[in-house]
XYZ file of C-alpha atoms in Angstrom:
494
model
C 189.164 237.769 238.742
C 187.458 241.131 239.177
C 190.640 242.880 238.061
C 190.761 240.723 234.907
C 187.130 241.501 234.079
C 187.717 245.225 234.517
C 190.750 245.183 232.192
C 188.825 243.232 229.599
C 185.957 245.741 229.711
C 188.402 248.635 229.317
C 189.945 246.909 226.293
C 186.533 246.387 224.700
C 185.649 250.034 225.355
C 188.861 251.255 223.682
C 188.212 249.077 220.622
C 184.660 250.419 220.425
C 185.894 254.021 220.607
C 188.441 253.428 217.845
C 185.718 251.883 215.708
C 183.479 254.907 216.226
C 186.304 257.308 215.344
C 187.046 255.509 212.074
C 183.370 255.299 211.241
C 182.869 259.014 211.814
C 186.018 259.796 209.843
C 185.014 257.819 206.782
C 181.443 259.040 207.022
C 182.740 262.621 207.118
C 184.600 261.950 203.870
C 181.412 260.644 202.302
C 179.485 263.620 203.648
C 182.114 265.982 202.253
C 181.833 264.343 198.840
C 178.033 264.559 198.929
C 178.187 268.194 200.031
C 180.561 268.947 197.131
C 178.163 267.351 194.657
C 175.231 269.267 196.191
C 177.129 272.562 195.967
C 177.927 271.968 192.284
C 174.279 271.213 191.492
C 173.122 274.395 193.266
C 175.820 276.440 191.525
C 174.669 275.102 188.161
C 171.173 276.423 188.711
C 172.380 280.019 189.027
C 174.384 280.163 185.805
C 173.657 279.994 182.099
C 175.879 277.514 180.283
C 177.147 277.055 176.762
C 177.591 273.488 175.454
C 180.009 272.351 172.742
C 179.795 268.862 171.294
C 182.838 267.008 169.993
C 181.512 263.944 168.112
C 183.674 260.934 167.284
C 182.735 261.198 163.584
C 181.811 264.135 161.361
C 178.795 264.365 159.055
C 180.628 262.350 156.381
C 181.292 259.569 158.913
C 184.989 260.371 158.894
C 186.978 260.186 162.095
C 187.090 263.471 163.987
C 190.725 264.113 164.943
C 189.672 266.652 167.570
C 187.680 263.931 169.347
C 190.846 261.830 169.645
C 192.771 264.720 171.137
C 190.022 265.688 173.579
C 189.576 262.056 174.623
C 193.311 261.774 175.307
C 193.257 265.027 177.264
C 190.220 264.079 179.368
C 191.793 260.715 180.197
C 194.876 262.538 181.504
C 192.922 264.657 184.019
C 193.501 263.693 187.641
C 189.847 264.465 188.425
C 188.731 261.514 186.303
C 189.337 259.372 189.374
C 186.485 261.231 191.119
C 183.925 259.962 188.600
C 181.635 257.146 189.710
C 182.601 254.905 186.780
C 185.744 254.785 184.653
C 187.278 252.234 182.296
C 190.812 250.891 182.604
C 192.330 250.348 179.150
C 195.718 248.834 178.315
C 197.956 250.971 176.109
C 200.380 250.155 173.317
C 203.147 249.385 175.796
C 202.887 246.394 178.138
C 203.031 248.500 181.312
C 200.784 251.319 180.058
C 197.250 251.626 181.494
C 194.939 254.530 180.716
C 191.759 255.611 182.480
C 188.811 256.516 180.244
C 185.520 258.103 181.200
C 182.530 255.747 181.171
C 179.241 256.523 179.425
C 177.315 259.541 180.805
C 180.007 260.283 183.364
C 181.304 263.791 184.032
C 184.833 264.994 184.720
C 185.803 268.505 185.824
C 188.718 270.682 184.795
C 189.964 274.155 185.685
C 191.490 276.571 183.179
C 192.308 280.241 183.795
C 190.452 280.029 187.131
C 187.292 278.864 185.348
C 185.501 275.605 186.119
C 184.891 273.424 183.046
C 183.243 270.039 182.693
C 183.310 267.248 180.119
C 180.572 264.641 179.760
C 180.898 261.416 177.814
C 177.672 260.728 175.927
C 177.125 257.446 174.102
C 174.100 256.619 171.968
C 173.244 253.241 170.446
C 173.447 249.863 172.101
C 175.430 248.002 169.431
C 179.181 248.546 169.746
C 179.523 249.011 165.978
C 176.657 251.515 165.815
C 177.549 253.362 168.995
C 178.016 257.107 168.554
C 180.244 258.722 171.156
C 180.359 262.434 171.868
C 182.288 264.483 174.401
C 180.323 267.528 175.568
C 182.099 270.625 176.855
C 180.127 272.671 179.390
C 181.241 276.208 180.185
C 179.602 279.316 181.624
C 178.409 281.628 178.871
C 180.012 284.632 180.478
C 183.413 282.913 180.171
C 183.189 281.363 176.716
C 184.748 284.225 174.728
C 187.652 284.419 177.121
C 188.190 280.681 177.554
C 187.213 278.520 174.582
C 189.970 279.253 172.052
C 192.918 279.270 174.481
C 191.472 276.184 176.191
C 191.341 274.248 172.917
C 194.902 275.342 172.161
C 195.879 274.121 175.630
C 194.313 270.731 174.837
C 196.310 270.489 171.609
C 199.561 271.282 173.424
C 198.978 268.789 176.230
C 197.892 265.955 173.938
C 200.867 266.522 171.637
C 203.164 266.057 174.637
C 201.273 262.928 175.753
C 201.361 261.367 172.285
C 205.066 262.139 171.999
C 205.750 260.294 175.286
C 203.679 257.312 174.152
C 205.245 257.168 170.721
C 207.179 254.046 169.763
C 210.514 255.239 168.426
C 211.699 253.662 165.174
C 215.051 253.401 163.459
C 214.874 253.975 159.699
C 217.528 253.274 157.101
C 217.533 253.799 153.349
C 217.882 250.958 150.856
C 219.273 251.120 147.362
C 216.805 251.592 144.513
C 217.532 248.061 143.276
C 216.786 246.588 146.690
C 213.613 248.634 146.971
C 212.180 247.314 143.714
C 212.755 243.667 144.525
C 212.398 243.494 148.308
C 209.619 245.749 149.420
C 208.974 243.858 152.712
C 205.637 245.599 153.161
C 207.080 249.057 153.776
C 206.700 252.056 151.542
C 209.396 253.983 149.710
C 213.124 253.630 150.233
C 212.994 253.633 154.032
C 212.909 250.419 156.083
C 212.322 250.554 159.819
C 212.608 248.517 163.001
C 211.571 249.408 166.590
C 214.330 251.367 168.297
C 214.874 249.771 171.721
C 218.255 251.218 172.655
C 218.408 251.297 176.496
C 220.358 254.531 176.946
C 218.894 257.938 177.772
C 220.255 261.261 178.948
C 219.119 260.650 182.529
C 221.233 257.506 182.846
C 224.293 259.017 181.178
C 227.132 259.440 183.662
C 227.813 263.086 182.928
C 229.048 266.198 184.622
C 225.857 267.738 185.987
C 226.517 271.181 184.480
C 227.171 269.754 181.030
C 224.155 267.483 181.252
C 222.008 270.474 182.135
C 223.357 272.380 179.126
C 222.707 269.478 176.765
C 219.149 269.094 178.059
C 218.608 272.841 178.072
C 219.675 273.100 174.434
C 217.288 270.322 173.379
C 214.403 271.589 175.519
C 214.916 275.119 174.201
C 214.744 273.769 170.655
C 211.453 271.966 171.370
C 209.851 275.214 172.530
C 211.290 277.488 169.844
C 208.901 277.092 166.909
C 207.564 280.639 167.059
C 211.034 282.048 167.715
C 212.510 280.351 164.643
C 209.609 281.488 162.482
C 209.997 285.035 163.779
C 213.634 284.937 162.637
C 212.617 283.537 159.258
C 214.508 280.294 159.896
C 213.502 276.659 159.499
C 212.805 275.005 162.835
C 215.753 272.600 162.882
C 219.066 272.209 164.676
C 222.308 270.552 163.620
C 225.047 268.819 165.608
C 228.565 267.721 164.678
C 229.963 264.832 166.734
C 233.654 264.201 166.130
C 236.239 262.012 167.798
C 238.060 258.722 167.497
C 236.200 255.405 167.060
C 234.844 253.926 170.285
C 234.291 257.245 172.046
C 230.509 256.913 171.937
C 229.080 259.150 169.256
C 226.374 256.647 168.333
C 225.350 256.202 171.976
C 224.878 259.937 172.273
C 222.620 259.913 169.203
C 220.527 257.165 170.792
C 220.214 259.096 174.063
C 219.239 262.246 172.181
C 216.514 260.430 170.219
C 215.126 258.833 173.382
C 215.086 262.213 175.149
C 213.220 263.879 172.270
C 211.059 260.820 171.428
C 212.061 261.325 167.795
C 212.479 258.638 165.151
C 216.003 258.144 163.795
C 216.673 258.289 160.051
C 220.171 256.873 159.607
C 221.272 257.633 156.041
C 223.619 255.160 154.387
C 225.367 257.286 151.762
C 226.617 254.161 149.981
C 222.988 253.490 149.001
C 222.540 257.013 147.545
C 223.134 257.240 143.803
C 223.647 261.005 143.384
C 222.786 264.464 144.748
C 219.218 264.310 143.437
C 218.645 260.967 145.119
C 219.824 262.448 148.425
C 217.281 265.269 148.067
C 214.467 262.785 147.397
C 215.377 260.908 150.574
C 215.208 264.156 152.532
C 211.715 264.879 151.190
C 210.444 261.540 152.518
C 211.691 262.090 156.083
C 208.946 262.954 158.566
C 208.956 265.823 161.039
C 210.085 265.196 164.614
C 213.061 263.127 163.583
C 216.799 262.834 164.121
C 218.591 262.673 160.751
C 221.968 260.954 161.033
C 224.919 260.765 158.636
C 227.765 258.805 160.214
C 231.456 258.936 159.272
C 230.945 261.746 156.773
C 234.686 262.504 156.684
C 235.527 258.998 155.514
C 232.863 259.091 152.824
C 233.973 262.467 151.444
C 237.601 261.340 151.375
C 236.731 258.392 149.147
C 237.482 259.332 145.562
C 234.712 257.107 144.222
C 231.960 259.008 145.970
C 228.907 259.777 143.857
C 227.746 262.628 146.066
C 229.409 266.017 145.754
C 230.253 268.461 148.528
C 227.647 270.844 147.098
C 225.110 268.016 147.378
C 225.954 267.599 151.064
C 225.705 271.354 151.641
C 222.324 271.470 149.918
C 221.149 268.561 152.049
C 222.173 270.332 155.239
C 220.647 273.764 154.650
C 219.498 274.114 151.051
C 215.991 274.790 149.796
C 215.016 271.130 150.133
C 215.953 271.162 153.828
C 213.072 273.610 154.347
C 210.509 270.942 153.372
C 210.030 269.777 156.940
C 210.474 271.066 160.473
C 211.272 270.071 164.046
C 214.284 268.052 162.984
C 217.673 267.424 164.512
C 220.471 266.735 162.033
C 223.530 264.895 163.378
C 226.783 264.511 161.457
C 229.547 262.284 162.874
C 233.225 262.286 161.930
C 236.387 260.665 163.200
C 238.280 263.834 162.303
C 237.272 267.169 160.821
C 240.779 268.285 159.842
C 240.405 267.672 156.084
C 236.749 268.679 155.821
C 235.680 271.619 153.675
C 235.140 274.553 156.102
C 231.882 275.341 154.292
C 230.363 272.225 155.881
C 231.345 273.338 159.392
C 230.298 276.965 159.253
C 227.750 278.292 161.779
C 224.263 277.905 160.422
C 225.036 274.524 158.923
C 226.459 273.246 162.203
C 224.915 274.795 165.324
C 226.551 272.616 168.006
C 229.917 270.863 167.924
C 230.650 268.073 170.400
C 234.123 266.594 170.685
C 234.460 263.010 171.948
C 238.012 262.548 173.326
C 239.731 259.453 174.673
C 239.718 258.689 178.368
C 241.545 260.560 181.130
C 241.677 259.838 184.866
C 238.520 261.779 185.696
C 236.664 259.883 183.016
C 238.153 256.635 184.308
C 236.824 257.334 187.823
C 233.347 257.938 186.437
C 233.516 254.659 184.516
C 234.753 252.797 187.598
C 231.843 254.169 189.598
C 229.316 253.305 186.891
C 230.569 249.837 185.939
C 232.097 248.596 189.214
C 230.488 250.757 191.909
C 233.917 252.079 192.952
C 234.358 255.637 194.162
C 237.883 254.976 195.372
C 240.394 252.134 195.388
C 244.002 251.555 196.395
C 244.932 251.090 192.721
C 243.562 254.484 191.679
C 246.893 256.348 192.254
C 248.682 253.878 189.958
C 246.036 254.360 187.256
C 246.271 258.143 187.607
C 250.047 258.038 187.157
C 249.644 256.038 183.928
C 247.201 258.574 182.518
C 249.554 261.418 183.481
C 252.281 259.721 181.436
C 250.112 260.131 178.347
C 248.801 256.582 177.960
C 245.076 256.146 177.461
C 242.325 254.006 175.967
C 238.905 254.869 174.655
C 236.082 254.818 177.210
C 234.619 251.929 175.212
C 237.736 249.799 175.637
C 237.951 250.498 179.364
C 234.225 249.858 179.747
C 234.504 246.460 178.060
C 237.377 245.430 180.361
C 235.270 246.403 183.386
C 232.223 244.510 182.103
C 234.213 241.294 181.618
C 235.726 241.574 185.099
C 232.751 243.108 186.909
C 232.621 240.274 189.470
C 236.034 241.352 190.812
C 236.680 245.121 190.857
C 240.323 244.627 191.815
C 240.879 242.285 188.884
C 239.113 244.766 186.601
C 241.453 247.603 187.648
C 244.519 245.394 187.248
C 243.327 244.419 183.767
C 242.928 248.098 182.833
C 246.447 248.827 184.104
C 247.838 245.912 182.103
C 246.017 247.033 178.960
C 247.428 250.533 179.338
C 250.971 249.339 179.965
C 251.346 246.487 177.480
C 251.038 248.689 174.416
C 247.285 248.742 173.957
C 247.156 252.105 175.607
C 248.188 254.894 173.270
C 249.609 258.349 173.738
C 246.755 260.782 173.351
C 246.143 264.394 172.662
C 242.622 263.997 174.047
C 242.055 267.199 175.937
C 239.481 268.875 178.097
C 237.093 271.465 176.786
C 234.347 273.548 178.233
C 231.127 274.697 176.637
C 231.510 278.031 174.926
C 229.182 280.138 172.821
C 230.817 281.848 169.904
C 230.223 283.171 166.406
C 232.952 281.092 164.750
C 233.167 277.434 165.572
C 236.059 276.443 163.327
C 238.565 278.904 164.865
C 237.725 278.123 168.470
C 237.517 274.423 167.914
C 241.261 274.222 167.122
C 241.957 275.871 170.448
C 239.579 273.519 172.245
C 241.314 270.439 170.846
C 244.467 271.436 172.720
C 242.860 271.695 176.148
C 242.592 268.968 178.840
C 240.605 265.801 179.350
C 236.901 265.210 178.765
C 234.283 266.435 181.141
C 231.428 264.128 180.215
C 231.232 260.373 180.318
C 228.511 258.098 179.001
C 228.724 254.485 180.160
C 226.514 252.881 177.513
C 228.838 250.405 175.875
C 227.087 247.665 173.949
C 223.970 248.676 172.059
C 224.547 251.353 169.447
C 222.904 252.364 166.232
C 225.519 250.386 164.363
C 224.605 247.226 166.249
C 221.032 247.457 165.071
C 222.309 247.774 161.531
C 224.378 244.619 161.983
C 221.616 242.588 163.652
C 218.966 243.383 161.102
C 221.169 243.454 158.019
C 219.936 246.907 157.081
C 223.297 248.519 156.480
C 226.837 247.403 156.004
C 228.772 247.323 159.250
C 230.988 250.321 159.674
C 234.380 250.281 161.237
C 233.870 251.718 164.690
C 231.837 253.064 167.520
C 230.042 250.476 169.675
C 230.935 251.566 173.173
C 230.982 254.191 175.924
C 231.594 257.876 175.430
C 233.364 260.869 176.856
C 232.748 264.176 175.218
C 232.616 267.936 175.432
C 230.322 270.455 173.861
C 230.963 273.576 171.887
C 227.709 275.163 170.869
C 226.365 278.184 169.080
C 222.964 279.351 170.276
C 220.467 280.907 167.966
C 221.015 284.593 167.420
C-alpha cells in the first residue's frame, strides 16, 4: 500500500514537472514576441522615417492600380501571419485562400537589408464610403537607395502572382458572318471558353534532360524582355511541331500554355477571308498568349486557299507581328516536305520539334505511365516487334492500355496483336537529339533519319481539338487527340 502511494506521488510529480516545462516554454515564446515588439518600438524612436501613402482611389475617384499591386504583394508576405489580425479571403479558384491585412495592422518586409513596414489604414465606417490606404514606412536615410527598386520589385512579384492566378482561356476566331449574327456577349471575332486541359510539363513522361531543355527554353524566354529589346527584336518565340497524326502535338501545346499561364489563340484559317483579315486577327490578340495554327501544311496544299504564302510570312514576322509582345507562336504540320523553305527559315521558326511514332523505349515509358509496369515477361516480344519495323503512334498504344488498364498482361497482349495484325505500320520514325544550329532546314533532314523518340507525353484524351468539338467552335480536324513522343531541334537567340 505504501509502495503504491509512493509510485502514485512520483507519477503526479512527473506530470507536474512536464506541465511546468511546457508552461515556461510557451511563456518564453510569448516573452520573445513581446521583447521583439519592444525592441522595434525603441528602434523607431531613434530614427527619422519617411511615409508614402498608396490610396485605393486617386483624386478623381478612379481606381489606383498601384494600390491593387501593393495589396497583392503585402498579402503574399510571410510576415503577415505575425500580425494580430488578418482576414482570410477566398480567391477566384475554389481552393484558393488569401490572407489580407486587417485595418490598422502592420506587416514588415525586408529589402536590400533594410527593414520596411506597411500599415493598412481604413477611414469611414460605411463599407461603401470606406477609404483604404496602404502606408509605406521607411527610414529617411534609406529612401533614395530603396524606394524605386523596391517598387519595381513589387511590380515584378505581383506580375508573377497574377500570372499564377490567371484563368487560362482558349480563344478561336469566327467568320465575319457568324460574328455579325451570333455575338454571344463577347467582343470582336474571338470567342473563348475556360481552358481546363489537365496536362502540364511536370506530368509529362519525358526524358529528364529534354524536359529540362524545354523548360529552360521557355523560362529563358520569360526573362528575356530586355535582351530582345537590346537586340532590336520583338519579344516573341516561334515553334514548329511536325509529325504524323496522333503523336501528340496538341497535347504539347496545352502543356506549354499551362506552364506559361498564357491564353491560347487557336486560329481557324478556314474562317479567315484573306491576308488582310489575318492581320486584323493578329492585332486583336493580347500579349502573353500562345498563337496556334494547326495543320498549316494541309491548308497551304489546298488549291482553294484564300490566304497566300506571303500572307502567312507576314503574319509570322511581318510589321504587324510587332504589334504585341511576350507571345509564343506555334505552327503544326503533319509533314514539312512540301512547305516553302521561307516559312521554315531561322527567325520565323526558332524551335523545331519532331513528333515520331513509337519505338520500344517510348513503349516502356507508356507502359510505366499507363499500367505501372517497369518490366514484364512480354517486353522482349514487344521489343522484337519494334525491331522488325512495326510500330503504332503513342496515342494508339495509349488508348489500348487505357481500355485494358485493369489487366496489364491483357493490355500488352492487345498491343502485340495490334502490331502484328496489320494495324502496326513500318515506320521511319527515328531518334533525334537537341542541337543548336544556324540552319534548321538542312539539319532537320539529317535528324529525320536518326533513331527513335526520346520524349514521351502520356496525355491521351483531352486536346485542343477536343475542346473545339465539344463547344462547336471549330470544325473537327482529322487527327491528333492522343499521347506524344517527340524530339527537339532548337535555335537559341543569337
